[in-house]
Amino acid sequence: MKRQITPFGDGTIVLRLVEERDLKTILDWRNRDDARVWFKTSDKLTFDSHLAWYKRYLQKEDDLFFLVEADGRPVGQCGIYDIDHNAGSAEIGRFLVAPEMAGNGYIKRSCSELVRFGTRVLKLPYVFLEVMEQNTRAIELYTRCGFVEEGRSDGMIRMGFGRDRAS
């Protein structure tokens, strides 16, 4: 069973763990042609496959998937996963904004909150993410959030944040 995480945020957004009632909303966001191209698996997902993924996710202790809310309304999603306390690291990502909320800074705020959560609450000295090389808008955003490029492989850029960056 997934541990309880108290919702957190910066005064404009709140991140809370995704619940089953959120799945249709986030699936609709993710299956948009202009959104799914930025995911490693860019195929459209069915609700049944999404629900099956969610049920597997609930059993994992190293994966936290958040709904981002502003003024009590869902505006995006993000996650921190592959949390490894022994290595002192985790990956962040799964960033997606509701199409009607794009351009309001919710992804940047979400990224900053995940970094804060990972480094201060989970006490991980290092978090990283992967982004497609052609996603220049996301790369610029992650750079503004303090991430530094660490390497490139197979069309992906790995970016890290923290004092103990992996090489």
mmCIF file with all atom_site columns, C-alpha atoms in Angstrom:
data_model
loop_
_atom_site.group_PDB
_atom_site.id
_atom_site.type_symbol
_atom_site.label_atom_id
_atom_site.label_alt_id
_atom_site.label_comp_id
_atom_site.label_asym_id
_atom_site.label_entity_id
_atom_site.label_seq_id
_atom_site.pdbx_PDB_ins_code
_atom_site.Cartn_x
_atom_site.Cartn_y
_atom_site.Cartn_z
_atom_site.occupancy
_atom_site.B_iso_or_equiv
_atom_site.pdbx_formal_charge
_atom_site.auth_seq_id
_atom_site.auth_comp_id
_atom_site.auth_asym_id
_atom_site.auth_atom_id
_atom_site.pdbx_PDB_model_num
ATOM 1   C CA . MET A 1 1   ? 0.000   0.000  0.000   1.00 0.00 ? 1   MET A CA 1
ATOM 2   C CA . LYS A 1 2   ? 1.232   3.466  -0.927  1.00 0.00 ? 2   LYS A CA 1
ATOM 3   C CA . ARG A 1 3   ? 2.434   5.491  2.016   1.00 0.00 ? 3   ARG A CA 1
ATOM 4   C CA . GLN A 1 4   ? 0.609   8.683  2.862   1.00 0.00 ? 4   GLN A CA 1
ATOM 5   C CA . ILE A 1 5   ? 2.180   11.937 1.696   1.00 0.00 ? 5   ILE A CA 1
ATOM 6   C CA . THR A 1 6   ? 0.698   15.157 2.996   1.00 0.00 ? 6   THR A CA 1
ATOM 7   C CA . PRO A 1 7   ? -0.142  17.461 0.077   1.00 0.00 ? 7   PRO A CA 1
ATOM 8   C CA . PHE A 1 8   ? 2.468   20.191 -0.349  1.00 0.00 ? 8   PHE A CA 1
ATOM 9   C CA . GLY A 1 9   ? 3.064   23.235 -2.499  1.00 0.00 ? 9   GLY A CA 1
ATOM 10  C CA . ASP A 1 10  ? 4.257   26.785 -2.862  1.00 0.00 ? 10  ASP A CA 1
ATOM 11  C CA . GLY A 1 11  ? 1.084   28.774 -2.182  1.00 0.00 ? 11  GLY A CA 1
ATOM 12  C CA . THR A 1 12  ? 0.012   28.762 -5.832  1.00 0.00 ? 12  THR A CA 1
ATOM 13  C CA . ILE A 1 13  ? 0.053   25.022 -6.513  1.00 0.00 ? 13  ILE A CA 1
ATOM 14  C CA . VAL A 1 14  ? -0.525  21.957 -4.382  1.00 0.00 ? 14  VAL A CA 1
ATOM 15  C CA . LEU A 1 15  ? 0.860   18.514 -5.196  1.00 0.00 ? 15  LEU A CA 1
ATOM 16  C CA . ARG A 1 16  ? -1.113  15.548 -3.903  1.00 0.00 ? 16  ARG A CA 1
ATOM 17  C CA . LEU A 1 17  ? -0.836  11.862 -4.700  1.00 0.00 ? 17  LEU A CA 1
ATOM 18  C CA . VAL A 1 18  ? -2.879  10.829 -7.737  1.00 0.00 ? 18  VAL A CA 1
ATOM 19  C CA . GLU A 1 19  ? -6.048  8.933  -6.896  1.00 0.00 ? 19  GLU A CA 1
ATOM 20  C CA . GLU A 1 20  ? -8.087  6.590  -9.072  1.00 0.00 ? 20  GLU A CA 1
ATOM 21  C CA . ARG A 1 21  ? -10.658 9.352  -9.601  1.00 0.00 ? 21  ARG A CA 1
ATOM 22  C CA . ASP A 1 22  ? -7.947  11.409 -11.377 1.00 0.00 ? 22  ASP A CA 1
ATOM 23  C CA . LEU A 1 23  ? -7.074  8.778  -13.979 1.00 0.00 ? 23  LEU A CA 1
ATOM 24  C CA . LYS A 1 24  ? -9.488  9.818  -16.739 1.00 0.00 ? 24  LYS A CA 1
ATOM 25  C CA . THR A 1 25  ? -8.396  13.469 -16.515 1.00 0.00 ? 25  THR A CA 1
ATOM 26  C CA . ILE A 1 26  ? -4.686  12.734 -16.685 1.00 0.00 ? 26  ILE A CA 1
ATOM 27  C CA . LEU A 1 27  ? -5.167  10.122 -19.408 1.00 0.00 ? 27  LEU A CA 1
ATOM 28  C CA . ASP A 1 28  ? -7.026  12.704 -21.522 1.00 0.00 ? 28  ASP A CA 1
ATOM 29  C CA . TRP A 1 29  ? -4.119  15.154 -21.055 1.00 0.00 ? 29  TRP A CA 1
ATOM 30  C CA . ARG A 1 30  ? -1.497  12.510 -21.838 1.00 0.00 ? 30  ARG A CA 1
ATOM 31  C CA . ASN A 1 31  ? -3.224  11.113 -24.943 1.00 0.00 ? 31  ASN A CA 1
ATOM 32  C CA . ARG A 1 32  ? -3.286  14.484 -26.743 1.00 0.00 ? 32  ARG A CA 1
ATOM 33  C CA . ASP A 1 33  ? -1.119  14.364 -29.876 1.00 0.00 ? 33  ASP A CA 1
ATOM 34  C CA . ASP A 1 34  ? 0.900   17.419 -28.768 1.00 0.00 ? 34  ASP A CA 1
ATOM 35  C CA . ALA A 1 35  ? 1.615   15.888 -25.348 1.00 0.00 ? 35  ALA A CA 1
ATOM 36  C CA . ARG A 1 36  ? 2.281   12.201 -25.902 1.00 0.00 ? 36  ARG A CA 1
ATOM 37  C CA . VAL A 1 37  ? 5.113   12.866 -28.368 1.00 0.00 ? 37  VAL A CA 1
ATOM 38  C CA . TRP A 1 38  ? 7.256   13.932 -25.392 1.00 0.00 ? 38  TRP A CA 1
ATOM 39  C CA . PHE A 1 39  ? 6.850   10.632 -23.538 1.00 0.00 ? 39  PHE A CA 1
ATOM 40  C CA . LYS A 1 40  ? 9.175   7.658  -24.065 1.00 0.00 ? 40  LYS A CA 1
ATOM 41  C CA . THR A 1 41  ? 6.074   5.609  -24.877 1.00 0.00 ? 41  THR A CA 1
ATOM 42  C CA . SER A 1 42  ? 4.180   7.878  -27.245 1.00 0.00 ? 42  SER A CA 1
ATOM 43  C CA . ASP A 1 43  ? 1.335   5.514  -28.159 1.00 0.00 ? 43  ASP A CA 1
ATOM 44  C CA . LYS A 1 44  ? -2.188  6.416  -27.099 1.00 0.00 ? 44  LYS A CA 1
ATOM 45  C CA . LEU A 1 45  ? -3.104  4.544  -23.949 1.00 0.00 ? 45  LEU A CA 1
ATOM 46  C CA . THR A 1 46  ? -6.449  2.926  -23.213 1.00 0.00 ? 46  THR A CA 1
ATOM 47  C CA . PHE A 1 47  ? -8.178  3.545  -19.916 1.00 0.00 ? 47  PHE A CA 1
ATOM 48  C CA . ASP A 1 48  ? -7.851  -0.153 -19.043 1.00 0.00 ? 48  ASP A CA 1
ATOM 49  C CA . SER A 1 49  ? -4.076  -0.114 -19.582 1.00 0.00 ? 49  SER A CA 1
ATOM 50  C CA . HIS A 1 50  ? -3.821  3.137  -17.607 1.00 0.00 ? 50  HIS A CA 1
ATOM 51  C CA . LEU A 1 51  ? -5.824  1.623  -14.743 1.00 0.00 ? 51  LEU A CA 1
ATOM 52  C CA . ALA A 1 52  ? -3.635  -1.498 -14.790 1.00 0.00 ? 52  ALA A CA 1
ATOM 53  C CA . TRP A 1 53  ? -0.523  0.727  -14.613 1.00 0.00 ? 53  TRP A CA 1
ATOM 54  C CA . TYR A 1 54  ? -2.073  2.623  -11.685 1.00 0.00 ? 54  TYR A CA 1
ATOM 55  C CA . LYS A 1 55  ? -2.755  -0.591 -9.768  1.00 0.00 ? 55  LYS A CA 1
ATOM 56  C CA . ARG A 1 56  ? 0.888   -1.665 -10.242 1.00 0.00 ? 56  ARG A CA 1
ATOM 57  C CA . TYR A 1 57  ? 2.021   1.833  -9.216  1.00 0.00 ? 57  TYR A CA 1
ATOM 58  C CA . LEU A 1 58  ? 0.082   1.558  -5.936  1.00 0.00 ? 58  LEU A CA 1
ATOM 59  C CA . GLN A 1 59  ? 2.232   -1.437 -4.956  1.00 0.00 ? 59  GLN A CA 1
ATOM 60  C CA . LYS A 1 60  ? 5.508   0.438  -5.451  1.00 0.00 ? 60  LYS A CA 1
ATOM 61  C CA . GLU A 1 61  ? 7.222   2.204  -2.580  1.00 0.00 ? 61  GLU A CA 1
ATOM 62  C CA . ASP A 1 62  ? 9.786   3.996  -4.772  1.00 0.00 ? 62  ASP A CA 1
ATOM 63  C CA . ASP A 1 63  ? 7.312   5.836  -7.031  1.00 0.00 ? 63  ASP A CA 1
ATOM 64  C CA . LEU A 1 64  ? 5.217   8.885  -6.132  1.00 0.00 ? 64  LEU A CA 1
ATOM 65  C CA . PHE A 1 65  ? 2.865   10.285 -8.779  1.00 0.00 ? 65  PHE A CA 1
ATOM 66  C CA . PHE A 1 66  ? 1.252   13.661 -8.091  1.00 0.00 ? 66  PHE A CA 1
ATOM 67  C CA . LEU A 1 67  ? -1.710  15.614 -9.358  1.00 0.00 ? 67  LEU A CA 1
ATOM 68  C CA . VAL A 1 68  ? -0.949  19.329 -9.444  1.00 0.00 ? 68  VAL A CA 1
ATOM 69  C CA . GLU A 1 69  ? -3.805  21.575 -8.366  1.00 0.00 ? 69  GLU A CA 1
ATOM 70  C CA . ALA A 1 70  ? -4.296  25.337 -8.393  1.00 0.00 ? 70  ALA A CA 1
ATOM 71  C CA . ASP A 1 71  ? -7.310  26.887 -6.696  1.00 0.00 ? 71  ASP A CA 1
ATOM 72  C CA . GLY A 1 72  ? -8.585  23.354 -6.058  1.00 0.00 ? 72  GLY A CA 1
ATOM 73  C CA . ARG A 1 73  ? -8.620  22.459 -9.781  1.00 0.00 ? 73  ARG A CA 1
ATOM 74  C CA . PRO A 1 74  ? -6.358  19.922 -11.516 1.00 0.00 ? 74  PRO A CA 1
ATOM 75  C CA . VAL A 1 75  ? -3.786  21.724 -13.658 1.00 0.00 ? 75  VAL A CA 1
ATOM 76  C CA . GLY A 1 76  ? -1.077  19.124 -14.210 1.00 0.00 ? 76  GLY A CA 1
ATOM 77  C CA . GLN A 1 77  ? 0.818   16.051 -13.121 1.00 0.00 ? 77  GLN A CA 1
ATOM 78  C CA . CYS A 1 78  ? 4.375   15.108 -12.143 1.00 0.00 ? 78  CYS A CA 1
ATOM 79  C CA . GLY A 1 79  ? 6.248   12.401 -10.319 1.00 0.00 ? 79  GLY A CA 1
ATOM 80  C CA . ILE A 1 80  ? 9.345   11.351 -8.447  1.00 0.00 ? 80  ILE A CA 1
ATOM 81  C CA . TYR A 1 81  ? 10.314  7.717  -8.934  1.00 0.00 ? 81  TYR A CA 1
ATOM 82  C CA . ASP A 1 82  ? 13.087  5.169  -8.739  1.00 0.00 ? 82  ASP A CA 1
ATOM 83  C CA . ILE A 1 83  ? 13.655  6.611  -5.270  1.00 0.00 ? 83  ILE A CA 1
ATOM 84  C CA . ASP A 1 84  ? 16.821  4.975  -3.957  1.00 0.00 ? 84  ASP A CA 1
ATOM 85  C CA . HIS A 1 85  ? 17.730  6.026  -0.423  1.00 0.00 ? 85  HIS A CA 1
ATOM 86  C CA . ASN A 1 86  ? 20.899  3.911  -0.478  1.00 0.00 ? 86  ASN A CA 1
ATOM 87  C CA . ALA A 1 87  ? 22.190  5.690  -3.580  1.00 0.00 ? 87  ALA A CA 1
ATOM 88  C CA . GLY A 1 88  ? 20.710  9.011  -2.424  1.00 0.00 ? 88  GLY A CA 1
ATOM 89  C CA . SER A 1 89  ? 18.926  9.646  -5.719  1.00 0.00 ? 89  SER A CA 1
ATOM 90  C CA . ALA A 1 90  ? 15.620  9.675  -7.577  1.00 0.00 ? 90  ALA A CA 1
ATOM 91  C CA . GLU A 1 91  ? 14.318  10.569 -11.013 1.00 0.00 ? 91  GLU A CA 1
ATOM 92  C CA . ILE A 1 92  ? 11.691  13.256 -11.485 1.00 0.00 ? 92  ILE A CA 1
ATOM 93  C CA . GLY A 1 93  ? 9.421   13.687 -14.464 1.00 0.00 ? 93  GLY A CA 1
ATOM 94  C CA . ARG A 1 94  ? 6.034   12.778 -15.916 1.00 0.00 ? 94  ARG A CA 1
ATOM 95  C CA . PHE A 1 95  ? 5.455   16.521 -16.209 1.00 0.00 ? 95  PHE A CA 1
ATOM 96  C CA . LEU A 1 96  ? 2.274   17.420 -18.019 1.00 0.00 ? 96  LEU A CA 1
ATOM 97  C CA . VAL A 1 97  ? 0.014   20.455 -17.865 1.00 0.00 ? 97  VAL A CA 1
ATOM 98  C CA . ALA A 1 98  ? -3.696  20.627 -18.620 1.00 0.00 ? 98  ALA A CA 1
ATOM 99  C CA . PRO A 1 99  ? -3.931  22.108 -22.141 1.00 0.00 ? 99  PRO A CA 1
ATOM 100 C CA . GLU A 1 100 ? -6.050  25.059 -21.026 1.00 0.00 ? 100 GLU A CA 1
ATOM 101 C CA . MET A 1 101 ? -3.525  25.843 -18.255 1.00 0.00 ? 101 MET A CA 1
ATOM 102 C CA . ALA A 1 102 ? -0.368  25.957 -20.383 1.00 0.00 ? 102 ALA A CA 1
ATOM 103 C CA . GLY A 1 103 ? 1.784   29.045 -20.022 1.00 0.00 ? 103 GLY A CA 1
ATOM 104 C CA . ASN A 1 104 ? 0.922   29.729 -16.374 1.00 0.00 ? 104 ASN A CA 1
ATOM 105 C CA . GLY A 1 105 ? 4.189   28.405 -14.915 1.00 0.00 ? 105 GLY A CA 1
ATOM 106 C CA . TYR A 1 106 ? 2.670   25.290 -13.358 1.00 0.00 ? 106 TYR A CA 1
ATOM 107 C CA . ILE A 1 107 ? 5.331   22.929 -14.723 1.00 0.00 ? 107 ILE A CA 1
ATOM 108 C CA . LYS A 1 108 ? 8.173   25.135 -13.473 1.00 0.00 ? 108 LYS A CA 1
ATOM 109 C CA . ARG A 1 109 ? 6.545   25.386 -10.060 1.00 0.00 ? 109 ARG A CA 1
ATOM 110 C CA . SER A 1 110 ? 5.938   21.612 -10.023 1.00 0.00 ? 110 SER A CA 1
ATOM 111 C CA . CYS A 1 111 ? 9.553   20.928 -10.933 1.00 0.00 ? 111 CYS A CA 1
ATOM 112 C CA . SER A 1 112 ? 10.812  23.216 -8.167  1.00 0.00 ? 112 SER A CA 1
ATOM 113 C CA . GLU A 1 113 ? 8.467   21.616 -5.639  1.00 0.00 ? 113 GLU A CA 1
ATOM 114 C CA . LEU A 1 114 ? 9.583   18.093 -6.618  1.00 0.00 ? 114 LEU A CA 1
ATOM 115 C CA . VAL A 1 115 ? 13.231  19.093 -6.228  1.00 0.00 ? 115 VAL A CA 1
ATOM 116 C CA . ARG A 1 116 ? 12.459  20.587 -2.819  1.00 0.00 ? 116 ARG A CA 1
ATOM 117 C CA . PHE A 1 117 ? 10.470  17.497 -1.801  1.00 0.00 ? 117 PHE A CA 1
ATOM 118 C CA . GLY A 1 118 ? 13.197  15.125 -2.980  1.00 0.00 ? 118 GLY A CA 1
ATOM 119 C CA . THR A 1 119 ? 16.104  16.969 -1.401  1.00 0.00 ? 119 THR A CA 1
ATOM 120 C CA . ARG A 1 120 ? 14.497  18.248 1.801   1.00 0.00 ? 120 ARG A CA 1
ATOM 121 C CA . VAL A 1 121 ? 11.706  15.810 2.661   1.00 0.00 ? 121 VAL A CA 1
ATOM 122 C CA . LEU A 1 122 ? 13.163  12.599 1.238   1.00 0.00 ? 122 LEU A CA 1
ATOM 123 C CA . LYS A 1 123 ? 16.682  13.868 2.059   1.00 0.00 ? 123 LYS A CA 1
ATOM 124 C CA . LEU A 1 124 ? 18.125  12.806 -1.287  1.00 0.00 ? 124 LEU A CA 1
ATOM 125 C CA . PRO A 1 125 ? 21.285  14.701 -2.239  1.00 0.00 ? 125 PRO A CA 1
ATOM 126 C CA . TYR A 1 126 ? 20.682  14.170 -5.970  1.00 0.00 ? 126 TYR A CA 1
ATOM 127 C CA . VAL A 1 127 ? 17.708  14.139 -8.331  1.00 0.00 ? 127 VAL A CA 1
ATOM 128 C CA . PHE A 1 128 ? 17.809  13.820 -12.090 1.00 0.00 ? 128 PHE A CA 1
ATOM 129 C CA . LEU A 1 129 ? 15.562  13.740 -15.114 1.00 0.00 ? 129 LEU A CA 1
ATOM 130 C CA . GLU A 1 130 ? 15.683  12.735 -18.744 1.00 0.00 ? 130 GLU A CA 1
ATOM 131 C CA . VAL A 1 131 ? 14.358  14.863 -21.571 1.00 0.00 ? 131 VAL A CA 1
ATOM 132 C CA . MET A 1 132 ? 14.268  14.384 -25.331 1.00 0.00 ? 132 MET A CA 1
ATOM 133 C CA . GLU A 1 133 ? 16.975  16.379 -27.127 1.00 0.00 ? 133 GLU A CA 1
ATOM 134 C CA . GLN A 1 134 ? 14.439  18.117 -29.370 1.00 0.00 ? 134 GLN A CA 1
ATOM 135 C CA . ASN A 1 135 ? 12.319  19.316 -26.420 1.00 0.00 ? 135 ASN A CA 1
ATOM 136 C CA . THR A 1 136 ? 14.129  22.640 -26.179 1.00 0.00 ? 136 THR A CA 1
ATOM 137 C CA . ARG A 1 137 ? 11.352  24.332 -24.237 1.00 0.00 ? 137 ARG A CA 1
ATOM 138 C CA . ALA A 1 138 ? 11.565  21.717 -21.455 1.00 0.00 ? 138 ALA A CA 1
ATOM 139 C CA . ILE A 1 139 ? 15.376  21.814 -21.447 1.00 0.00 ? 139 ILE A CA 1
ATOM 140 C CA . GLU A 1 140 ? 15.296  25.590 -20.927 1.00 0.00 ? 140 GLU A CA 1
ATOM 141 C CA . LEU A 1 141 ? 12.776  25.201 -18.104 1.00 0.00 ? 141 LEU A CA 1
ATOM 142 C CA . TYR A 1 142 ? 14.836  22.521 -16.338 1.00 0.00 ? 142 TYR A CA 1
ATOM 143 C CA . THR A 1 143 ? 17.955  24.668 -16.680 1.00 0.00 ? 143 THR A CA 1
ATOM 144 C CA . ARG A 1 144 ? 16.092  27.581 -15.049 1.00 0.00 ? 144 ARG A CA 1
ATOM 145 C CA . CYS A 1 145 ? 15.188  25.177 -12.211 1.00 0.00 ? 145 CYS A CA 1
ATOM 146 C CA . GLY A 1 146 ? 18.900  24.474 -11.611 1.00 0.00 ? 146 GLY A CA 1
ATOM 147 C CA . PHE A 1 147 ? 19.408  21.253 -13.566 1.00 0.00 ? 147 PHE A CA 1
ATOM 148 C CA . VAL A 1 148 ? 22.677  20.758 -15.424 1.00 0.00 ? 148 VAL A CA 1
ATOM 149 C CA . GLU A 1 149 ? 23.194  18.567 -18.477 1.00 0.00 ? 149 GLU A CA 1
ATOM 150 C CA . GLU A 1 150 ? 25.218  15.471 -17.602 1.00 0.00 ? 150 GLU A CA 1
ATOM 151 C CA . GLY A 1 151 ? 25.123  13.450 -20.794 1.00 0.00 ? 151 GLY A CA 1
ATOM 152 C CA . ARG A 1 152 ? 23.318  12.428 -23.971 1.00 0.00 ? 152 ARG A CA 1
ATOM 153 C CA . SER A 1 153 ? 22.337  9.017  -25.242 1.00 0.00 ? 153 SER A CA 1
ATOM 154 C CA . ASP A 1 154 ? 19.846  7.737  -27.813 1.00 0.00 ? 154 ASP A CA 1
ATOM 155 C CA . GLY A 1 155 ? 18.194  11.122 -28.315 1.00 0.00 ? 155 GLY A CA 1
ATOM 156 C CA . MET A 1 156 ? 17.821  11.753 -24.568 1.00 0.00 ? 156 MET A CA 1
ATOM 157 C CA . ILE A 1 157 ? 19.564  14.270 -22.325 1.00 0.00 ? 157 ILE A CA 1
ATOM 158 C CA . ARG A 1 158 ? 20.180  13.424 -18.684 1.00 0.00 ? 158 ARG A CA 1
ATOM 159 C CA . MET A 1 159 ? 20.113  16.442 -16.384 1.00 0.00 ? 159 MET A CA 1
ATOM 160 C CA . GLY A 1 160 ? 20.994  16.427 -12.688 1.00 0.00 ? 160 GLY A CA 1
ATOM 161 C CA . PHE A 1 161 ? 20.406  18.581 -9.648  1.00 0.00 ? 161 PHE A CA 1
ATOM 162 C CA . GLY A 1 162 ? 22.314  18.256 -6.398  1.00 0.00 ? 162 GLY A CA 1
ATOM 163 C CA . ARG A 1 163 ? 25.709  18.333 -4.842  1.00 0.00 ? 163 ARG A CA 1
ATOM 164 C CA . ASP A 1 164 ? 26.567  14.706 -5.643  1.00 0.00 ? 164 ASP A CA 1
ATOM 165 C CA . ARG A 1 165 ? 25.872  14.659 -9.380  1.00 0.00 ? 165 ARG A CA 1
ATOM 166 C CA . ALA A 1 166 ? 26.398  11.323 -11.055 1.00 0.00 ? 166 ALA A CA 1
ATOM 167 C CA . SER A 1 167 ? 28.934  11.288 -13.838 1.00 0.00 ? 167 SER A CA 1
#
